[in-house]
Short mmCIF file of C-alpha atoms and ligand atoms in Angstrom, two decimals:
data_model
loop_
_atom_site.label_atom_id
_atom_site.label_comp_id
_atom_site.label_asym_id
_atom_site.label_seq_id
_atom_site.Cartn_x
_atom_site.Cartn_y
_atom_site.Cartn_z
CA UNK A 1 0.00 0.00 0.00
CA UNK A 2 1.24 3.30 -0.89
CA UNK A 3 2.59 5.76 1.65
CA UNK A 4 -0.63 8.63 2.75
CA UNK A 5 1.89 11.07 2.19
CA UNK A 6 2.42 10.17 -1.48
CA UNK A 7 -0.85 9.61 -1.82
CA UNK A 8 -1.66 13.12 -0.98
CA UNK A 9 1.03 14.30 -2.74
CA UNK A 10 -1.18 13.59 -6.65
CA UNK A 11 -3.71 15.62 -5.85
CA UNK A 12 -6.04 13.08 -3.70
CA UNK A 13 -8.60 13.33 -1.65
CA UNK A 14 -8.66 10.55 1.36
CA UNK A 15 -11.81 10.05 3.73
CA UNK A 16 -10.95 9.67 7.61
CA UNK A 17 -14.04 8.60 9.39
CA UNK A 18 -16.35 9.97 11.90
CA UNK A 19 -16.54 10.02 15.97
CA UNK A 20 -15.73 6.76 17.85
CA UNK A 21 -17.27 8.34 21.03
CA UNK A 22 -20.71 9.14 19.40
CA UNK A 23 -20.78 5.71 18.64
CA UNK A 24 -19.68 3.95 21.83
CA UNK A 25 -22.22 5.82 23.77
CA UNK A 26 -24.80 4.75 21.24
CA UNK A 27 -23.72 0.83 22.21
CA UNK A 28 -24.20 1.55 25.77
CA UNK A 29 -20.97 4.16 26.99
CA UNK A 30 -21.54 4.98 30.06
CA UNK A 31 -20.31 8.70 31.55
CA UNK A 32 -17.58 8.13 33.68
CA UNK A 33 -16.25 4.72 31.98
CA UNK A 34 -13.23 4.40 30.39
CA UNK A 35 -13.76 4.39 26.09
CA UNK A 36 -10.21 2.75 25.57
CA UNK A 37 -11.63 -0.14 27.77
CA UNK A 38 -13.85 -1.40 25.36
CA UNK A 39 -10.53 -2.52 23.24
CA UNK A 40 -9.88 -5.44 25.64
CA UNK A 41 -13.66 -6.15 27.03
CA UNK A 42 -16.08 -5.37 24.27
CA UNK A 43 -13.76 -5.36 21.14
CA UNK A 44 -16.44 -6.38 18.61
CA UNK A 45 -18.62 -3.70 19.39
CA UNK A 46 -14.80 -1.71 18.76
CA UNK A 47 -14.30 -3.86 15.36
CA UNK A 48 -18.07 -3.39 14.09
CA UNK A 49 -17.96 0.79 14.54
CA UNK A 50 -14.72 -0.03 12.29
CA UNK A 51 -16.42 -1.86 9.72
CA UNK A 52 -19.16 0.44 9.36
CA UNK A 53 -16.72 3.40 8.47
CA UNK A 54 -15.30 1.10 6.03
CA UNK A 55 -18.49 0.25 4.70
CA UNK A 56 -18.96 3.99 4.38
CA UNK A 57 -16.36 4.89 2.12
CA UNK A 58 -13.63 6.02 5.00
CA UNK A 59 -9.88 5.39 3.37
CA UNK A 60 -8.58 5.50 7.17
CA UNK A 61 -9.63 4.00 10.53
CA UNK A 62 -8.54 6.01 13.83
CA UNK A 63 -8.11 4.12 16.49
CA UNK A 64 -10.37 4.13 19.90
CA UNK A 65 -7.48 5.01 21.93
CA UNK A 66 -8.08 8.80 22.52
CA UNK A 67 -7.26 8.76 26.45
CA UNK A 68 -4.95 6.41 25.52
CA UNK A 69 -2.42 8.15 27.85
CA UNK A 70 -0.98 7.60 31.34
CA UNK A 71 -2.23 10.33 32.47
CA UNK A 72 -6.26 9.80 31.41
CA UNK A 73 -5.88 5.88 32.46
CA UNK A 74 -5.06 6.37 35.62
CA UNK A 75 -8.65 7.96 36.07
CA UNK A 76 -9.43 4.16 36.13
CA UNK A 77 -6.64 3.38 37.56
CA UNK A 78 -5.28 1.84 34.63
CA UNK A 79 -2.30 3.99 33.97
CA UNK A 80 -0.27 0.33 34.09
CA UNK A 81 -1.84 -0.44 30.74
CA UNK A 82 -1.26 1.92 28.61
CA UNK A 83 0.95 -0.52 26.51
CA UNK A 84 -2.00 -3.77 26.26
CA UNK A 85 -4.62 -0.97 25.78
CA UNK A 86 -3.20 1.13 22.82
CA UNK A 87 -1.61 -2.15 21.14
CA UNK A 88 -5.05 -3.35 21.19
CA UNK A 89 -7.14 -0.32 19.95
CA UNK A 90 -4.61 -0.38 16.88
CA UNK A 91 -4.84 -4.12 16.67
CA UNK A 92 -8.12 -3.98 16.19
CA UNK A 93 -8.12 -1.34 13.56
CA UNK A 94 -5.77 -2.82 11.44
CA UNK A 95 -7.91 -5.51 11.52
CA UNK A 96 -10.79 -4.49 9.61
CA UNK A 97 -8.49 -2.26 7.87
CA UNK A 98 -6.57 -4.70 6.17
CA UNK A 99 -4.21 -3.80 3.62
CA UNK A 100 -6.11 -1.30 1.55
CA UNK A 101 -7.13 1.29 4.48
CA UNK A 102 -4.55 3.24 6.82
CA UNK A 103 -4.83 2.28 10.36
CA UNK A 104 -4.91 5.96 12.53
CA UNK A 105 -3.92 5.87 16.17
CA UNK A 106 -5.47 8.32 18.03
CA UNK A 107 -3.44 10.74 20.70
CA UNK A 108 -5.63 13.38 22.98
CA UNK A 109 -4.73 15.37 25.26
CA UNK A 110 -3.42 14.70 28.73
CA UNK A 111 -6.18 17.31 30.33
CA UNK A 112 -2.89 18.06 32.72
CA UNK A 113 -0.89 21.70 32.37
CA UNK A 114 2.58 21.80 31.99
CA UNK A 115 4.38 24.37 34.56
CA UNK A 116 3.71 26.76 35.61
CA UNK A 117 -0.07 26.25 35.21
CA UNK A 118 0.48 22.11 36.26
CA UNK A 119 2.94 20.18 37.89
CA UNK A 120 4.16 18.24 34.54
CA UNK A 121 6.97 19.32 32.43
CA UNK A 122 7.41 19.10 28.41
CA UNK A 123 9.72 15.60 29.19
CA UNK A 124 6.83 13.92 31.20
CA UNK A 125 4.61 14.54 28.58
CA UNK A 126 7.35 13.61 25.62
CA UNK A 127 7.74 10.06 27.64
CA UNK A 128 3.99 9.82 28.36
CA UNK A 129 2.75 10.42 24.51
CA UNK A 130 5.78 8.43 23.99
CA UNK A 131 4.78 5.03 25.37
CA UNK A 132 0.96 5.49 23.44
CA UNK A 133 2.62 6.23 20.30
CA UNK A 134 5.07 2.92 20.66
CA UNK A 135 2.80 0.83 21.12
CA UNK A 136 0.30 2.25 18.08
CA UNK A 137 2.57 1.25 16.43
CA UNK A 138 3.50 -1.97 17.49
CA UNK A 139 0.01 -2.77 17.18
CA UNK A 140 -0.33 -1.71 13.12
CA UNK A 141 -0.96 1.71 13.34
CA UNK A 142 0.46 3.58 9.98
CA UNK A 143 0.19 6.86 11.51
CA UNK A 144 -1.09 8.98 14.30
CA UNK A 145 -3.14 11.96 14.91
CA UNK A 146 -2.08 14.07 18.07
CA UNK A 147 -5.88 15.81 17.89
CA UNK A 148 -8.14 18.14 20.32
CA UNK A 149 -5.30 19.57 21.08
CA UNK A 150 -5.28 23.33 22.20
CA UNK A 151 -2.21 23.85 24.01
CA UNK A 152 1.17 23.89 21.68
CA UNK A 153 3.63 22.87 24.27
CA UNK A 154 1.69 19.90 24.70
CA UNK A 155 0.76 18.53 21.28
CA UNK A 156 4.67 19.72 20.12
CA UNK A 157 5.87 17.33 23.05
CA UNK A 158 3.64 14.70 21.43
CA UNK A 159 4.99 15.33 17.98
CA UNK A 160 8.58 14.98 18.94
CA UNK A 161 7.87 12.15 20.85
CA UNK A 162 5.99 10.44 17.75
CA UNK A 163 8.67 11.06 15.34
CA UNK A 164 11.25 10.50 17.37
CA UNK A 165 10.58 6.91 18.70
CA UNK A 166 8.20 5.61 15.41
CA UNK A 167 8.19 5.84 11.93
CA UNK A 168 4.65 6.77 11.77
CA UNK A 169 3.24 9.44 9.62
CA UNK A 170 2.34 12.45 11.83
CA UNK A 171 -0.52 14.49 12.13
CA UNK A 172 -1.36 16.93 14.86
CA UNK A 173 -4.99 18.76 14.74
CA UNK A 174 -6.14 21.95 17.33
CA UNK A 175 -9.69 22.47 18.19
CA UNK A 176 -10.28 26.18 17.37
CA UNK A 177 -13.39 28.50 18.17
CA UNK A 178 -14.76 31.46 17.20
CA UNK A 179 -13.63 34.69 18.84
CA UNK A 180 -15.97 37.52 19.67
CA UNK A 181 -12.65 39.30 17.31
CA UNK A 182 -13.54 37.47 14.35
CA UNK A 183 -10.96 35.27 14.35
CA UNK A 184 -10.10 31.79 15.34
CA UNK A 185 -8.13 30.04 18.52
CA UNK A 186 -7.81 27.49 21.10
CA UNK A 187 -9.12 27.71 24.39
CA UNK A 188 -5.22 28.02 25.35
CA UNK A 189 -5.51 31.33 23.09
CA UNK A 190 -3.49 29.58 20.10
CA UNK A 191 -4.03 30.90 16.37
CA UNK A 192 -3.78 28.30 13.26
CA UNK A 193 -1.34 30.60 12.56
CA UNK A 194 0.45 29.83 15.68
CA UNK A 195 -0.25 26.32 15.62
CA UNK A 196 0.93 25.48 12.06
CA UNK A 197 4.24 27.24 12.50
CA UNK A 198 5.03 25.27 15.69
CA UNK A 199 3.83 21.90 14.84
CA UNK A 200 5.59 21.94 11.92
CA UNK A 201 8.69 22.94 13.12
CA UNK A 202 8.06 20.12 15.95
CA UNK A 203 7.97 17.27 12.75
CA UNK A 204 3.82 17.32 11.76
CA UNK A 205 3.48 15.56 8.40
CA UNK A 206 0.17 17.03 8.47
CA UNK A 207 -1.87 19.90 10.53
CA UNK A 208 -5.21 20.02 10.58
CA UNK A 209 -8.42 20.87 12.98
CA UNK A 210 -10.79 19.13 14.66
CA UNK A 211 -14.32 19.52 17.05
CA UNK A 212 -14.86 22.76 18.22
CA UNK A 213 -17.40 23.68 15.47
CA UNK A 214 -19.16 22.40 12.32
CA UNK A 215 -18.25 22.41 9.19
CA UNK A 216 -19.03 26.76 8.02
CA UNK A 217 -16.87 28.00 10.87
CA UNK A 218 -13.99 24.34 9.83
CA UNK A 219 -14.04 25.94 6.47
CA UNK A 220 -12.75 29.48 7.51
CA UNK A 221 -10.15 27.45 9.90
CA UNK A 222 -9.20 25.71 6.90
CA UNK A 223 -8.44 28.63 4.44
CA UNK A 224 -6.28 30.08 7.87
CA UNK A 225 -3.86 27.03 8.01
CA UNK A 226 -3.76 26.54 4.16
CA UNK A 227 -2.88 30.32 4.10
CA UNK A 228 -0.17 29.77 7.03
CA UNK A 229 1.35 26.60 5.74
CA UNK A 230 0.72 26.63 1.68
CA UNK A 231 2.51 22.97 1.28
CA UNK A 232 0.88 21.10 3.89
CA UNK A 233 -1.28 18.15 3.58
CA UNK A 234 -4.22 19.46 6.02
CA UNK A 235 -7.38 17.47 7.61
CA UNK A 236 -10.49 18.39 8.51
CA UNK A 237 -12.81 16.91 10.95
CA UNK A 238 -15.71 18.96 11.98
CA UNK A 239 -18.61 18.03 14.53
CA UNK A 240 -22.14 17.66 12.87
CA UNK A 241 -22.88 21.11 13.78
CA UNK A 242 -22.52 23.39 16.64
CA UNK A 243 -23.72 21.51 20.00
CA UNK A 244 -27.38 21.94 20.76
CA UNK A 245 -28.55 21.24 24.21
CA UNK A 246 -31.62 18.88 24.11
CA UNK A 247 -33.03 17.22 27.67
CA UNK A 248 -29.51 17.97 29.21
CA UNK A 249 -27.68 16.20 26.41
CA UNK A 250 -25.59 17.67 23.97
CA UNK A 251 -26.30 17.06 20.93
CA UNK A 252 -24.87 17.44 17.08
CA UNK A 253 -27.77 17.98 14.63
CA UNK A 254 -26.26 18.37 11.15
CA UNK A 255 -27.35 16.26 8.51
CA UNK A 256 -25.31 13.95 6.63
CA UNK A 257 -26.85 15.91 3.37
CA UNK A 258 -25.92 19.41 4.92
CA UNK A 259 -22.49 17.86 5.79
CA UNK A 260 -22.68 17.05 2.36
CA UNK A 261 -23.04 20.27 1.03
CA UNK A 262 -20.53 21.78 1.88
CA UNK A 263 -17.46 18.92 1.97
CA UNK A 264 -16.32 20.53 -1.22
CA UNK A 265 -15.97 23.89 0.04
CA UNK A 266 -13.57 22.36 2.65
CA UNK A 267 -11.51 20.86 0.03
CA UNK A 268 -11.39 24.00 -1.82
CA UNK A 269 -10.31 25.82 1.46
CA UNK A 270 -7.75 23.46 1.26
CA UNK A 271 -8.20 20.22 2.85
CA UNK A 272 -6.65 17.49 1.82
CA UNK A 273 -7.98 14.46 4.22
CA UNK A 274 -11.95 14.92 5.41
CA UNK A 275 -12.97 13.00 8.22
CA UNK A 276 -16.22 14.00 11.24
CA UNK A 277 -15.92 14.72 15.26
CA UNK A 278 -18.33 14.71 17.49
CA UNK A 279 -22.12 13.33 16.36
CA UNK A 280 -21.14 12.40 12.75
CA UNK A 281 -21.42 9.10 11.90
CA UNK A 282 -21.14 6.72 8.74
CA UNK A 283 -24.34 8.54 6.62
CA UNK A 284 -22.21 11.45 7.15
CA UNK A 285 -18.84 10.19 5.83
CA UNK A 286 -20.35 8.39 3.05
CA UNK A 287 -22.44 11.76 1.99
CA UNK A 288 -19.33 13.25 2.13
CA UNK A 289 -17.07 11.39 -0.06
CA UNK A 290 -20.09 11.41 -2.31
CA UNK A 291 -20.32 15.20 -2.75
CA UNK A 292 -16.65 15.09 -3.28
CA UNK A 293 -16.65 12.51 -5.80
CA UNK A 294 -19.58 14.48 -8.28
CA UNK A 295 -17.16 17.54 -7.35
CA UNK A 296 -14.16 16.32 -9.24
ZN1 ZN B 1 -15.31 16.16 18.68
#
């Protein structure tokens, strides 16, 4: 199987696919349970959200190891398995991915502060994304996405730490929101500008964003990181919408046909790899792809 990188290089577009925790609370999630769990105790349930991406059209499967760290284990006390519980989540993957999708281990963040904010420094979290990564990759991954990421200390430690100890392709996404100034950032205050010039200098392969908003506001993010890095292979992965709150839930109410719609204004922004956060689902990556497809 060719590289993703070379892939991208002739011009192609590639489909990620949409949330993994949508769909594990949909199979019974409950709040306050551990999502990276269900690699080792209910791993068809794992495999069969898998498949139904593939069935969708999705050239790449990420991984169900977003808290995949140290640091979010050991919530559930499970910090001990980070190794088991990451080779497993890309096990799994690769599975169903066989040899003609890319396998995509996913890296969140640590929801700890580096000092002076937190007690951690930039080498804790280098070892910490460190140990995910290896195993990833030990498991099949063919690259990783250090995503949801809104501080740049952080998600550069994770970078480093990916390129450094794997051969993985690298990607590293922010979640950006709109500002009451009309521009975009991260809740840590980061630009795309910002972001792209730092992850790239860390190693990123490929920047991108992700969550935060739906896809009008993804598409303005877009055009600000294809403007700030003009040679970069960028993703986008935006929520079904802006959150809505319904009966105390949040919920994502875009369509897979207004998704749709406007997938190839993304990839004229300048995306290069679409994929969905939070409430999408396999309507919306197929609808996606398909708008895409007429598009070219
Ligand atoms: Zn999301």
């Amino acid at each position: 199987m060719q590289n993703i990188l070379e892939r991208l290089k002739f011009g192609e577009i590639l489909f990620c696919d949409g949330a993994m925790g949508t769909s594990l609370q949909a199979r019974g999630l409950q709040p306050g349970s551990c999502p990276e769990l269900w690699c080792i105790e209910r791993a068809d349930d794992v495999r069969d959200i898998h498949r139904r991406y593939r069935q969708a059209g999705s050239d790449i499967v990420e991984c169900n190891s977003f808290g995949g760290t140290r640091y979010k284990l050991k919530h559930y006390g499970m910090d001990g398995r980070v190794g088991e519980i990451n080779h497993a989540a890309a096990a799994i993957a690769r599975e169903v991915a066989g040899e003609d999708q890319y396998v995509l281990g996913s890296v969140g963040p640590t929801g700890e502060f580096l000092a002076p904010l937190g007690p951690e420094t930039e080498e804790d979290f280098y070892e910490a994304f460190g140990e995910q990564i290896v195993a990833l990759e030990a498991g099949g991954a063919d690259a990783v996405i250090v995503e949801t990421m809104t501080a740049l200390e952080e998600a550069s430690a994770a970078v480093r730490a990916a390129k450094e100890k794997t051969k993985l392709v690298v990607m590293a996404s922010f979640t950006f929101d709109p500002q009451t100034w009309g521009g975009y950032a991260s809740i840590m205050g980061v630009t795309p500008e910002k972001f792209a010039e730092a992850v790239i200098a860390a190693g990123a392969d490929i920047i991108g964003a992700n969550c935060g908003t739906g896809p009008d506001h993804m598409i303005e993010i877009i055009k600000l990181l294809r403007a700030a890095a003009p040679d970069a292979p960028i993703i986008a992965m935006p929520n079904a919408g802006m959150p809505v709150i319904e009966n105390g839930q949040t919920v994502f109410k875009e369509t897979p046909e207004a998704m749709a719609s406007k997938a190839p204004l993304l990839v004229e922004a300048g995306a290069n790899i679409i994929g969905g956060c939070c409430g999408t689902g396999p309507a919306h990556i197929a609808a996606m792809k398909e708008a895409v497809r007429v598009c070219d």
